[in-house]
Amino acid sequence: MNFVDSISTSAPASATKGPARARRAEAVSATQALEIQPLPRWARPQSPNPGAAIFAAGAGLALFDQILRGADGGEPVYAGCLRQRLALKAAESCATLARLREDAGALRDAEHLPGGGETSPAGRLHRVFRLYAPQGGRLDAAILRAAELIGLKEAIDASALAEVATMAPDPVTAAARASAAAMRLCAPATDAELFAFLVADLVLANRLGWARPVPLLALALLHPSLRRGAGGKRPRPLDDDWSAAVALAYGLAVAEAHALAVDLARRAQKLRAAAPMLRAKGAHRVVDMLLADDAVTPAAAASRAGLSDRAARRLFDRLVALGAVRELTGRDTFRIYGL
């Protein structure tokens, strides 16, 4: 599977090849876009009580659904960046669960700096989340692709998991039941729990009618409010109260995702407003890359937009000066940029 192709499928449909007038109109439209409101307090998880948890999950997902569908019914232009940044957070959470030491910065470096070659066990987790997040299509086919990503294709019955999801009364319950079923199918495997998290998000997206999954469940599984008993054990897919834990986890995760979307919407608006001021060849291709991914290096921009290395670095310097992007590492060398 080619990573570059998988990311490009979620690239926004901007006017990269259109005339300057169209780009200026797009920039005006961007500056006039409605600001997304923060998630109201009543929609945030207030209690581990199962009834309160399912209410918060439903309310949060309903409001997040409005963001994902956008004002014109399509996904917002920054949806690719949103998914990939959540993929990074999900990978960091799973790395902690697996007692791996890499944090988000190390995972981002591992993915973007070596140019997509061999990576560490934690980097592999990140790559799995990055590759599955842009995948759409039928649920059973998506589940099969997720299993293939982590080497469990032979162990699962994707049609049976999809049927479990279909029979559940609501999207959150469907995600809980399908993830538990996935865990039972792959229990002896090292990556069984990771596969269960992927299945949960795939089922949730399918039941909500989202074009592609959003990495959510893994974000929240380290939250203190999910700990149980005197030992403070975290929830696991085969626990008796897994459904209640999934509801609370989705409520927590969607609150974090909503806040990230609010921030990215504002940053994307700045970037699109700055686009007509860029004169470098291929600059609008770089703008699309930034909207579609968590991070972009000057080397990647040079390669995919037909720029020289020096022109790419100058373009990012210009974007930073305009307040349109941020340098994400704080380093003087091997810099990485993003919204």
mmCIF file of C-alpha atoms in Angstrom:
data_model
loop_
_atom_site.group_PDB
_atom_site.id
_atom_site.type_symbol
_atom_site.label_atom_id
_atom_site.label_comp_id
_atom_site.label_asym_id
_atom_site.label_seq_id
_atom_site.Cartn_x
_atom_site.Cartn_y
_atom_site.Cartn_z
ATOM 1 C CA MET A 1 0.000 0.000 0.000
ATOM 2 C CA ASN A 2 1.393 3.385 -0.997
ATOM 3 C CA PHE A 3 1.276 5.935 1.797
ATOM 4 C CA VAL A 4 1.365 8.998 -0.441
ATOM 5 C CA ASP A 5 -1.619 7.765 -2.427
ATOM 6 C CA SER A 6 -3.591 7.055 0.726
ATOM 7 C CA ILE A 7 -3.131 10.585 1.977
ATOM 8 C CA SER A 8 -3.858 12.170 -1.360
ATOM 9 C CA THR A 9 -7.321 10.580 -1.389
ATOM 10 C CA SER A 10 -8.349 12.904 1.406
ATOM 11 C CA ALA A 11 -6.904 16.029 -0.172
ATOM 12 C CA PRO A 12 -9.342 18.924 -0.335
ATOM 13 C CA ALA A 13 -10.812 19.875 -3.672
ATOM 14 C CA SER A 14 -9.224 23.296 -3.861
ATOM 15 C CA ALA A 15 -8.558 25.262 -7.022
ATOM 16 C CA THR A 16 -4.896 24.316 -7.374
ATOM 17 C CA LYS A 17 -5.036 24.554 -11.153
ATOM 18 C CA GLY A 18 -7.697 27.218 -11.420
ATOM 19 C CA PRO A 19 -7.180 30.806 -12.460
ATOM 20 C CA ALA A 20 -6.021 33.470 -10.050
ATOM 21 C CA ARG A 21 -9.526 34.914 -9.921
ATOM 22 C CA ALA A 22 -10.920 31.622 -8.638
ATOM 23 C CA ARG A 23 -8.210 31.443 -5.983
ATOM 24 C CA ARG A 24 -8.985 34.983 -4.836
ATOM 25 C CA ALA A 25 -12.694 34.117 -4.645
ATOM 26 C CA GLU A 26 -11.826 31.017 -2.644
ATOM 27 C CA ALA A 27 -9.752 33.106 -0.260
ATOM 28 C CA VAL A 28 -12.621 35.575 0.224
ATOM 29 C CA SER A 29 -14.948 32.664 0.869
ATOM 30 C CA ALA A 30 -12.491 31.287 3.403
ATOM 31 C CA THR A 31 -12.373 34.538 5.316
ATOM 32 C CA GLN A 32 -16.171 34.656 5.367
ATOM 33 C CA ALA A 33 -16.569 31.070 6.625
ATOM 34 C CA LEU A 34 -18.664 30.653 9.723
ATOM 35 C CA GLU A 35 -16.677 30.137 12.884
ATOM 36 C CA ILE A 36 -17.259 26.792 14.582
ATOM 37 C CA GLN A 37 -18.517 27.185 18.113
ATOM 38 C CA PRO A 38 -16.835 25.312 20.981
ATOM 39 C CA LEU A 39 -18.593 22.248 22.329
ATOM 40 C CA PRO A 40 -21.095 23.427 24.965
ATOM 41 C CA ARG A 41 -20.546 22.303 28.529
ATOM 42 C CA TRP A 42 -23.780 20.320 28.631
ATOM 43 C CA ALA A 43 -22.496 18.111 25.792
ATOM 44 C CA ARG A 44 -19.309 17.153 27.643
ATOM 45 C CA PRO A 45 -19.056 14.062 29.873
ATOM 46 C CA GLN A 46 -20.015 15.082 33.390
ATOM 47 C CA SER A 47 -20.284 11.687 35.060
ATOM 48 C CA PRO A 48 -19.223 8.036 34.560
ATOM 49 C CA ASN A 49 -22.879 7.068 35.069
ATOM 50 C CA PRO A 50 -23.799 4.931 31.997
ATOM 51 C CA GLY A 51 -26.880 7.004 31.180
ATOM 52 C CA ALA A 52 -24.980 10.280 31.417
ATOM 53 C CA ALA A 53 -22.112 8.824 29.402
ATOM 54 C CA ILE A 54 -24.304 7.698 26.504
ATOM 55 C CA PHE A 55 -26.042 11.103 26.489
ATOM 56 C CA ALA A 56 -22.717 12.980 26.336
ATOM 57 C CA ALA A 57 -21.394 10.675 23.622
ATOM 58 C CA GLY A 58 -24.537 11.161 21.531
ATOM 59 C CA ALA A 59 -24.604 14.928 21.993
ATOM 60 C CA GLY A 60 -20.908 15.332 21.258
ATOM 61 C CA LEU A 61 -21.032 13.101 18.195
ATOM 62 C CA ALA A 62 -24.081 14.951 16.848
ATOM 63 C CA LEU A 63 -22.286 18.287 17.075
ATOM 64 C CA PHE A 64 -19.057 16.833 15.656
ATOM 65 C CA ASP A 65 -21.103 15.355 12.819
ATOM 66 C CA GLN A 66 -22.133 18.885 11.823
ATOM 67 C CA ILE A 67 -18.450 19.834 11.536
ATOM 68 C CA LEU A 68 -17.567 16.807 9.415
ATOM 69 C CA ARG A 69 -20.407 17.448 6.971
ATOM 70 C CA GLY A 70 -19.446 21.099 6.502
ATOM 71 C CA ALA A 71 -21.638 24.031 5.468
ATOM 72 C CA ASP A 72 -22.186 22.684 1.934
ATOM 73 C CA GLY A 73 -22.708 19.058 2.951
ATOM 74 C CA GLY A 74 -19.134 18.034 2.118
ATOM 75 C CA GLU A 75 -16.232 17.586 4.514
ATOM 76 C CA PRO A 76 -14.356 20.761 5.519
ATOM 77 C CA VAL A 77 -11.119 21.468 3.657
ATOM 78 C CA TYR A 78 -9.036 20.644 6.724
ATOM 79 C CA ALA A 79 -10.666 17.214 7.285
ATOM 80 C CA GLY A 80 -7.503 15.423 6.159
ATOM 81 C CA CYS A 81 -5.363 17.343 8.639
ATOM 82 C CA LEU A 82 -7.940 16.728 11.371
ATOM 83 C CA ARG A 83 -7.912 12.958 10.797
ATOM 84 C CA GLN A 84 -4.122 12.748 10.622
ATOM 85 C CA ARG A 85 -3.603 14.819 13.753
ATOM 86 C CA LEU A 86 -6.093 12.628 15.602
ATOM 87 C CA ALA A 87 -4.233 9.615 14.181
ATOM 88 C CA LEU A 88 -1.053 10.955 15.787
ATOM 89 C CA LYS A 89 -2.809 11.376 19.142
ATOM 90 C CA ALA A 90 -4.334 7.894 18.901
ATOM 91 C CA ALA A 91 -0.938 6.394 18.101
ATOM 92 C CA GLU A 92 0.666 8.192 21.050
ATOM 93 C CA SER A 93 -2.045 6.814 23.342
ATOM 94 C CA CYS A 94 -1.588 3.275 22.017
ATOM 95 C CA ALA A 95 2.189 3.580 22.344
ATOM 96 C CA THR A 96 1.730 4.438 26.016
ATOM 97 C CA LEU A 97 -0.632 1.467 26.443
ATOM 98 C CA ALA A 98 2.055 -0.747 24.897
ATOM 99 C CA ARG A 99 4.722 0.732 27.221
ATOM 100 C CA LEU A 100 6.612 2.296 24.341
ATOM 101 C CA ARG A 101 8.390 5.535 25.100
ATOM 102 C CA GLU A 102 7.858 7.627 21.961
ATOM 103 C CA ASP A 103 5.728 10.745 22.342
ATOM 104 C CA ALA A 104 3.866 12.613 19.602
ATOM 105 C CA GLY A 105 6.945 14.566 18.541
ATOM 106 C CA ALA A 106 9.038 11.431 18.159
ATOM 107 C CA LEU A 107 6.257 9.696 16.215
ATOM 108 C CA ARG A 108 5.937 12.677 13.874
ATOM 109 C CA ASP A 109 9.695 12.736 13.309
ATOM 110 C CA ALA A 110 9.764 9.002 12.603
ATOM 111 C CA GLU A 111 6.997 9.302 10.032
ATOM 112 C CA HIS A 112 8.069 12.433 8.208
ATOM 113 C CA LEU A 113 11.837 12.684 8.435
ATOM 114 C CA PRO A 114 13.098 9.287 7.209
ATOM 115 C CA GLY A 115 10.963 9.448 4.072
ATOM 116 C CA GLY A 116 8.595 6.573 4.822
ATOM 117 C CA GLY A 117 11.058 3.733 5.346
ATOM 118 C CA GLU A 118 11.335 1.230 8.196
ATOM 119 C CA THR A 119 10.155 2.534 11.517
ATOM 120 C CA SER A 120 9.990 1.612 15.222
ATOM 121 C CA PRO A 121 7.161 -0.396 16.875
ATOM 122 C CA ALA A 122 5.550 2.872 17.987
ATOM 123 C CA GLY A 123 6.070 4.349 14.528
ATOM 124 C CA ARG A 124 4.294 1.317 13.106
ATOM 125 C CA LEU A 125 1.291 2.080 15.332
ATOM 126 C CA HIS A 126 1.286 5.618 13.973
ATOM 127 C CA ARG A 127 1.468 4.389 10.411
ATOM 128 C CA VAL A 128 -1.473 2.018 10.952
ATOM 129 C CA PHE A 129 -3.637 4.904 12.190
ATOM 130 C CA ARG A 130 -2.448 7.147 9.337
ATOM 131 C CA LEU A 131 -3.258 4.541 6.716
ATOM 132 C CA TYR A 132 -6.664 3.454 7.996
ATOM 133 C CA ALA A 133 -8.027 6.952 8.700
ATOM 134 C CA PRO A 134 -8.440 8.023 5.035
ATOM 135 C CA GLN A 135 -10.129 4.718 4.066
ATOM 136 C CA GLY A 136 -13.793 4.775 3.045
ATOM 137 C CA GLY A 137 -16.096 2.298 1.348
ATOM 138 C CA ARG A 138 -18.141 -0.669 2.557
ATOM 139 C CA LEU A 139 -17.794 -1.595 6.200
ATOM 140 C CA ASP A 140 -16.739 -5.217 5.700
ATOM 141 C CA ALA A 141 -14.137 -4.191 3.113
ATOM 142 C CA ALA A 142 -12.827 -1.430 5.414
ATOM 143 C CA ILE A 143 -12.557 -3.900 8.316
ATOM 144 C CA LEU A 144 -10.659 -6.300 6.087
ATOM 145 C CA ARG A 145 -8.216 -3.566 5.046
ATOM 146 C CA ALA A 146 -7.670 -2.608 8.705
ATOM 147 C CA ALA A 147 -6.943 -6.246 9.568
ATOM 148 C CA GLU A 148 -4.537 -6.440 6.658
ATOM 149 C CA LEU A 149 -2.659 -3.376 7.902
ATOM 150 C CA ILE A 150 -1.760 -5.142 11.151
ATOM 151 C CA GLY A 151 -1.354 -8.642 9.767
ATOM 152 C CA LEU A 152 -4.605 -10.130 11.072
ATOM 153 C CA LYS A 153 -6.427 -10.601 7.782
ATOM 154 C CA GLU A 154 -6.472 -14.400 8.068
ATOM 155 C CA ALA A 155 -7.871 -14.349 11.620
ATOM 156 C CA ILE A 156 -11.041 -12.342 11.116
ATOM 157 C CA ASP A 157 -14.434 -12.668 9.484
ATOM 158 C CA ALA A 158 -15.157 -9.128 8.307
ATOM 159 C CA SER A 159 -18.710 -9.930 7.219
ATOM 160 C CA ALA A 160 -19.562 -11.315 10.663
ATOM 161 C CA LEU A 161 -18.172 -8.194 12.369
ATOM 162 C CA ALA A 162 -20.144 -5.967 10.009
ATOM 163 C CA GLU A 163 -23.300 -7.938 10.839
ATOM 164 C CA VAL A 164 -22.692 -7.473 14.577
ATOM 165 C CA ALA A 165 -22.510 -3.731 13.950
ATOM 166 C CA THR A 166 -25.701 -3.742 11.893
ATOM 167 C CA MET A 167 -27.724 -5.521 14.598
ATOM 168 C CA ALA A 168 -26.888 -3.034 17.391
ATOM 169 C CA PRO A 169 -29.530 -0.440 18.293
ATOM 170 C CA ASP A 170 -27.312 2.672 18.085
ATOM 171 C CA PRO A 171 -23.880 3.697 16.721
ATOM 172 C CA VAL A 172 -22.012 3.706 20.049
ATOM 173 C CA THR A 173 -23.380 0.320 21.094
ATOM 174 C CA ALA A 174 -22.545 -0.995 17.620
ATOM 175 C CA ALA A 175 -18.942 0.175 18.014
ATOM 176 C CA ALA A 176 -18.685 -1.462 21.449
ATOM 177 C CA ARG A 177 -20.158 -4.792 20.357
ATOM 178 C CA ALA A 178 -18.153 -5.011 17.135
ATOM 179 C CA SER A 179 -14.884 -4.150 18.881
ATOM 180 C CA ALA A 180 -15.516 -6.797 21.547
ATOM 181 C CA ALA A 181 -16.296 -9.325 18.809
ATOM 182 C CA ALA A 182 -13.095 -8.356 17.000
ATOM 183 C CA MET A 183 -11.107 -8.875 20.203
ATOM 184 C CA ARG A 184 -12.603 -12.340 20.683
ATOM 185 C CA LEU A 185 -11.669 -13.290 17.123
ATOM 186 C CA CYS A 186 -8.038 -12.211 17.556
ATOM 187 C CA ALA A 187 -7.483 -12.666 21.299
ATOM 188 C CA PRO A 188 -4.153 -14.560 21.011
ATOM 189 C CA ALA A 189 -2.690 -11.921 18.688
ATOM 190 C CA THR A 190 -0.444 -9.121 19.943
ATOM 191 C CA ASP A 191 -2.336 -6.465 18.017
ATOM 192 C CA ALA A 192 -5.827 -7.729 18.848
ATOM 193 C CA GLU A 193 -6.684 -4.724 21.014
ATOM 194 C CA LEU A 194 -5.392 -2.280 18.387
ATOM 195 C CA PHE A 195 -7.595 -4.017 15.809
ATOM 196 C CA ALA A 196 -10.573 -3.737 18.186
ATOM 197 C CA PHE A 197 -10.049 0.051 18.424
ATOM 198 C CA LEU A 198 -9.901 0.360 14.626
ATOM 199 C CA VAL A 199 -13.067 -1.708 14.213
ATOM 200 C CA ALA A 200 -14.907 0.449 16.733
ATOM 201 C CA ASP A 201 -14.084 3.656 14.845
ATOM 202 C CA LEU A 202 -14.908 2.073 11.480
ATOM 203 C CA VAL A 203 -18.294 0.899 12.755
ATOM 204 C CA LEU A 204 -19.058 4.250 14.360
ATOM 205 C CA ALA A 205 -18.262 6.085 11.109
ATOM 206 C CA ASN A 206 -20.367 3.651 9.108
ATOM 207 C CA ARG A 207 -23.390 3.981 11.377
ATOM 208 C CA LEU A 208 -23.103 7.786 11.399
ATOM 209 C CA GLY A 209 -22.740 7.975 7.622
ATOM 210 C CA TRP A 210 -19.264 9.532 7.667
ATOM 211 C CA ALA A 211 -17.237 9.199 4.478
ATOM 212 C CA ARG A 212 -14.191 7.911 6.339
ATOM 213 C CA PRO A 213 -13.381 6.844 9.933
ATOM 214 C CA VAL A 214 -12.070 9.272 12.529
ATOM 215 C CA PRO A 215 -9.523 7.963 15.077
ATOM 216 C CA LEU A 216 -11.374 8.549 18.349
ATOM 217 C CA LEU A 217 -11.657 5.596 20.729
ATOM 218 C CA ALA A 218 -7.937 5.176 21.398
ATOM 219 C CA LEU A 219 -7.621 8.878 22.283
ATOM 220 C CA ALA A 220 -9.490 8.551 25.556
ATOM 221 C CA LEU A 221 -8.581 5.130 26.924
ATOM 222 C CA LEU A 222 -5.918 6.548 29.239
ATOM 223 C CA HIS A 223 -8.295 9.078 30.798
ATOM 224 C CA PRO A 224 -8.443 8.746 34.612
ATOM 225 C CA SER A 225 -12.259 8.712 34.636
ATOM 226 C CA LEU A 226 -12.186 5.386 32.779
ATOM 227 C CA ARG A 227 -10.137 3.634 35.456
ATOM 228 C CA ARG A 228 -11.980 0.966 37.444
ATOM 229 C CA GLY A 229 -11.572 -0.701 40.840
ATOM 230 C CA ALA A 230 -8.967 -0.331 43.574
ATOM 231 C CA GLY A 231 -6.140 -1.004 41.152
ATOM 232 C CA GLY A 232 -7.341 1.595 38.681
ATOM 233 C CA LYS A 233 -7.429 -0.797 35.734
ATOM 234 C CA ARG A 234 -8.232 0.649 32.342
ATOM 235 C CA PRO A 235 -11.138 -0.805 30.337
ATOM 236 C CA ARG A 236 -10.539 -3.614 27.866
ATOM 237 C CA PRO A 237 -12.762 -4.919 25.053
ATOM 238 C CA LEU A 238 -13.617 -8.195 26.818
ATOM 239 C CA ASP A 239 -14.715 -6.520 30.082
ATOM 240 C CA ASP A 240 -18.357 -6.913 31.088
ATOM 241 C CA ASP A 241 -18.817 -3.131 31.221
ATOM 242 C CA TRP A 242 -17.016 -2.443 27.927
ATOM 243 C CA SER A 243 -20.110 -0.843 26.353
ATOM 244 C CA ALA A 244 -20.370 1.707 29.166
ATOM 245 C CA ALA A 245 -16.636 2.416 28.930
ATOM 246 C CA VAL A 246 -16.884 2.934 25.162
ATOM 247 C CA ALA A 247 -19.718 5.426 25.613
ATOM 248 C CA LEU A 248 -17.717 7.435 28.142
ATOM 249 C CA ALA A 249 -14.559 7.189 26.001
ATOM 250 C CA TYR A 250 -16.347 8.467 22.909
ATOM 251 C CA GLY A 251 -17.777 11.363 24.906
ATOM 252 C CA LEU A 252 -14.279 12.317 26.068
ATOM 253 C CA ALA A 253 -12.664 11.750 22.669
ATOM 254 C CA VAL A 254 -15.195 13.690 20.655
ATOM 255 C CA ALA A 255 -14.823 16.655 23.014
ATOM 256 C CA GLU A 256 -11.079 16.649 22.239
ATOM 257 C CA ALA A 257 -11.707 16.182 18.513
ATOM 258 C CA HIS A 258 -14.239 19.008 18.484
ATOM 259 C CA ALA A 259 -11.770 21.390 20.157
ATOM 260 C CA LEU A 260 -9.108 20.399 17.622
ATOM 261 C CA ALA A 261 -11.528 21.016 14.749
ATOM 262 C CA VAL A 262 -12.338 24.482 16.088
ATOM 263 C CA ASP A 263 -8.617 25.300 16.151
ATOM 264 C CA LEU A 264 -7.899 23.803 12.720
ATOM 265 C CA ALA A 265 -10.856 25.606 11.136
ATOM 266 C CA ARG A 266 -9.389 28.919 12.252
ATOM 267 C CA ARG A 267 -5.888 28.008 11.075
ATOM 268 C CA ALA A 268 -7.164 26.682 7.734
ATOM 269 C CA GLN A 269 -9.038 29.923 7.202
ATOM 270 C CA LYS A 270 -5.793 31.878 7.717
ATOM 271 C CA LEU A 271 -3.911 29.605 5.331
ATOM 272 C CA ARG A 272 -6.490 29.869 2.554
ATOM 273 C CA ALA A 273 -6.667 33.648 2.994
ATOM 274 C CA ALA A 274 -2.873 33.808 2.585
ATOM 275 C CA ALA A 275 -2.786 31.565 -0.500
ATOM 276 C CA PRO A 276 -3.313 34.358 -3.095
ATOM 277 C CA MET A 277 -0.252 36.169 -1.678
ATOM 278 C CA LEU A 278 2.044 33.246 -2.518
ATOM 279 C CA ARG A 279 3.991 33.591 -5.734
ATOM 280 C CA ALA A 280 6.167 30.472 -5.638
ATOM 281 C CA LYS A 281 5.561 27.836 -8.287
ATOM 282 C CA GLY A 282 3.584 24.968 -6.791
ATOM 283 C CA ALA A 283 2.626 26.979 -3.712
ATOM 284 C CA HIS A 284 -1.018 25.990 -3.961
ATOM 285 C CA ARG A 285 -0.052 22.330 -4.072
ATOM 286 C CA VAL A 286 1.770 22.887 -0.789
ATOM 287 C CA VAL A 287 -1.332 24.573 0.650
ATOM 288 C CA ASP A 288 -3.323 21.450 -0.244
ATOM 289 C CA MET A 289 -0.701 19.243 1.418
ATOM 290 C CA LEU A 290 -0.944 21.260 4.618
ATOM 291 C CA LEU A 291 -4.742 21.001 4.640
ATOM 292 C CA ALA A 292 -4.604 17.254 4.026
ATOM 293 C CA ASP A 293 -1.996 16.151 6.555
ATOM 294 C CA ASP A 294 -0.810 16.648 10.112
ATOM 295 C CA ALA A 295 2.618 17.850 9.006
ATOM 296 C CA VAL A 296 4.706 18.612 5.928
ATOM 297 C CA THR A 297 8.467 18.903 5.574
ATOM 298 C CA PRO A 298 10.156 21.222 3.063
ATOM 299 C CA ALA A 299 11.655 18.146 1.413
ATOM 300 C CA ALA A 300 8.231 16.580 0.876
ATOM 301 C CA ALA A 301 6.842 19.878 -0.409
ATOM 302 C CA ALA A 302 9.749 20.235 -2.828
ATOM 303 C CA SER A 303 9.270 16.706 -4.122
ATOM 304 C CA ARG A 304 5.504 16.841 -4.613
ATOM 305 C CA ALA A 305 5.113 20.484 -5.702
ATOM 306 C CA GLY A 306 8.088 20.674 -8.057
ATOM 307 C CA LEU A 307 10.043 23.169 -5.949
ATOM 308 C CA SER A 308 13.748 23.362 -5.248
ATOM 309 C CA ASP A 309 14.735 22.692 -1.638
ATOM 310 C CA ARG A 310 15.636 26.347 -1.194
ATOM 311 C CA ALA A 311 12.330 27.521 -2.690
ATOM 312 C CA ALA A 312 10.422 25.168 -0.416
ATOM 313 C CA ARG A 313 12.183 26.473 2.689
ATOM 314 C CA ARG A 314 11.548 30.072 1.613
ATOM 315 C CA LEU A 315 7.885 29.267 1.007
ATOM 316 C CA PHE A 316 7.484 27.907 4.533
ATOM 317 C CA ASP A 317 9.319 30.936 5.942
ATOM 318 C CA ARG A 318 6.810 33.111 4.079
ATOM 319 C CA LEU A 319 3.844 31.093 5.373
ATOM 320 C CA VAL A 320 5.104 31.353 8.949
ATOM 321 C CA ALA A 321 5.628 35.122 8.549
ATOM 322 C CA LEU A 322 2.039 35.436 7.317
ATOM 323 C CA GLY A 323 0.796 33.484 10.348
ATOM 324 C CA ALA A 324 -0.610 30.821 8.021
ATOM 325 C CA VAL A 325 1.320 27.799 9.360
ATOM 326 C CA ARG A 326 3.409 26.863 12.375
ATOM 327 C CA GLU A 327 6.815 25.232 12.703
ATOM 328 C CA LEU A 328 5.962 22.210 14.854
ATOM 329 C CA THR A 329 9.316 21.055 16.240
ATOM 330 C CA GLY A 330 10.968 24.187 17.660
ATOM 331 C CA ARG A 331 14.247 23.113 16.039
ATOM 332 C CA ASP A 332 16.583 25.101 13.830
ATOM 333 C CA THR A 333 17.103 22.132 11.511
ATOM 334 C CA PHE A 334 14.968 19.267 10.215
ATOM 335 C CA ARG A 335 11.921 21.454 10.574
ATOM 336 C CA ILE A 336 8.355 20.221 10.137
ATOM 337 C CA TYR A 337 5.382 22.494 9.433
ATOM 338 C CA GLY A 338 1.648 22.228 9.832
ATOM 339 C CA LEU A 339 -1.581 24.009 10.706
#
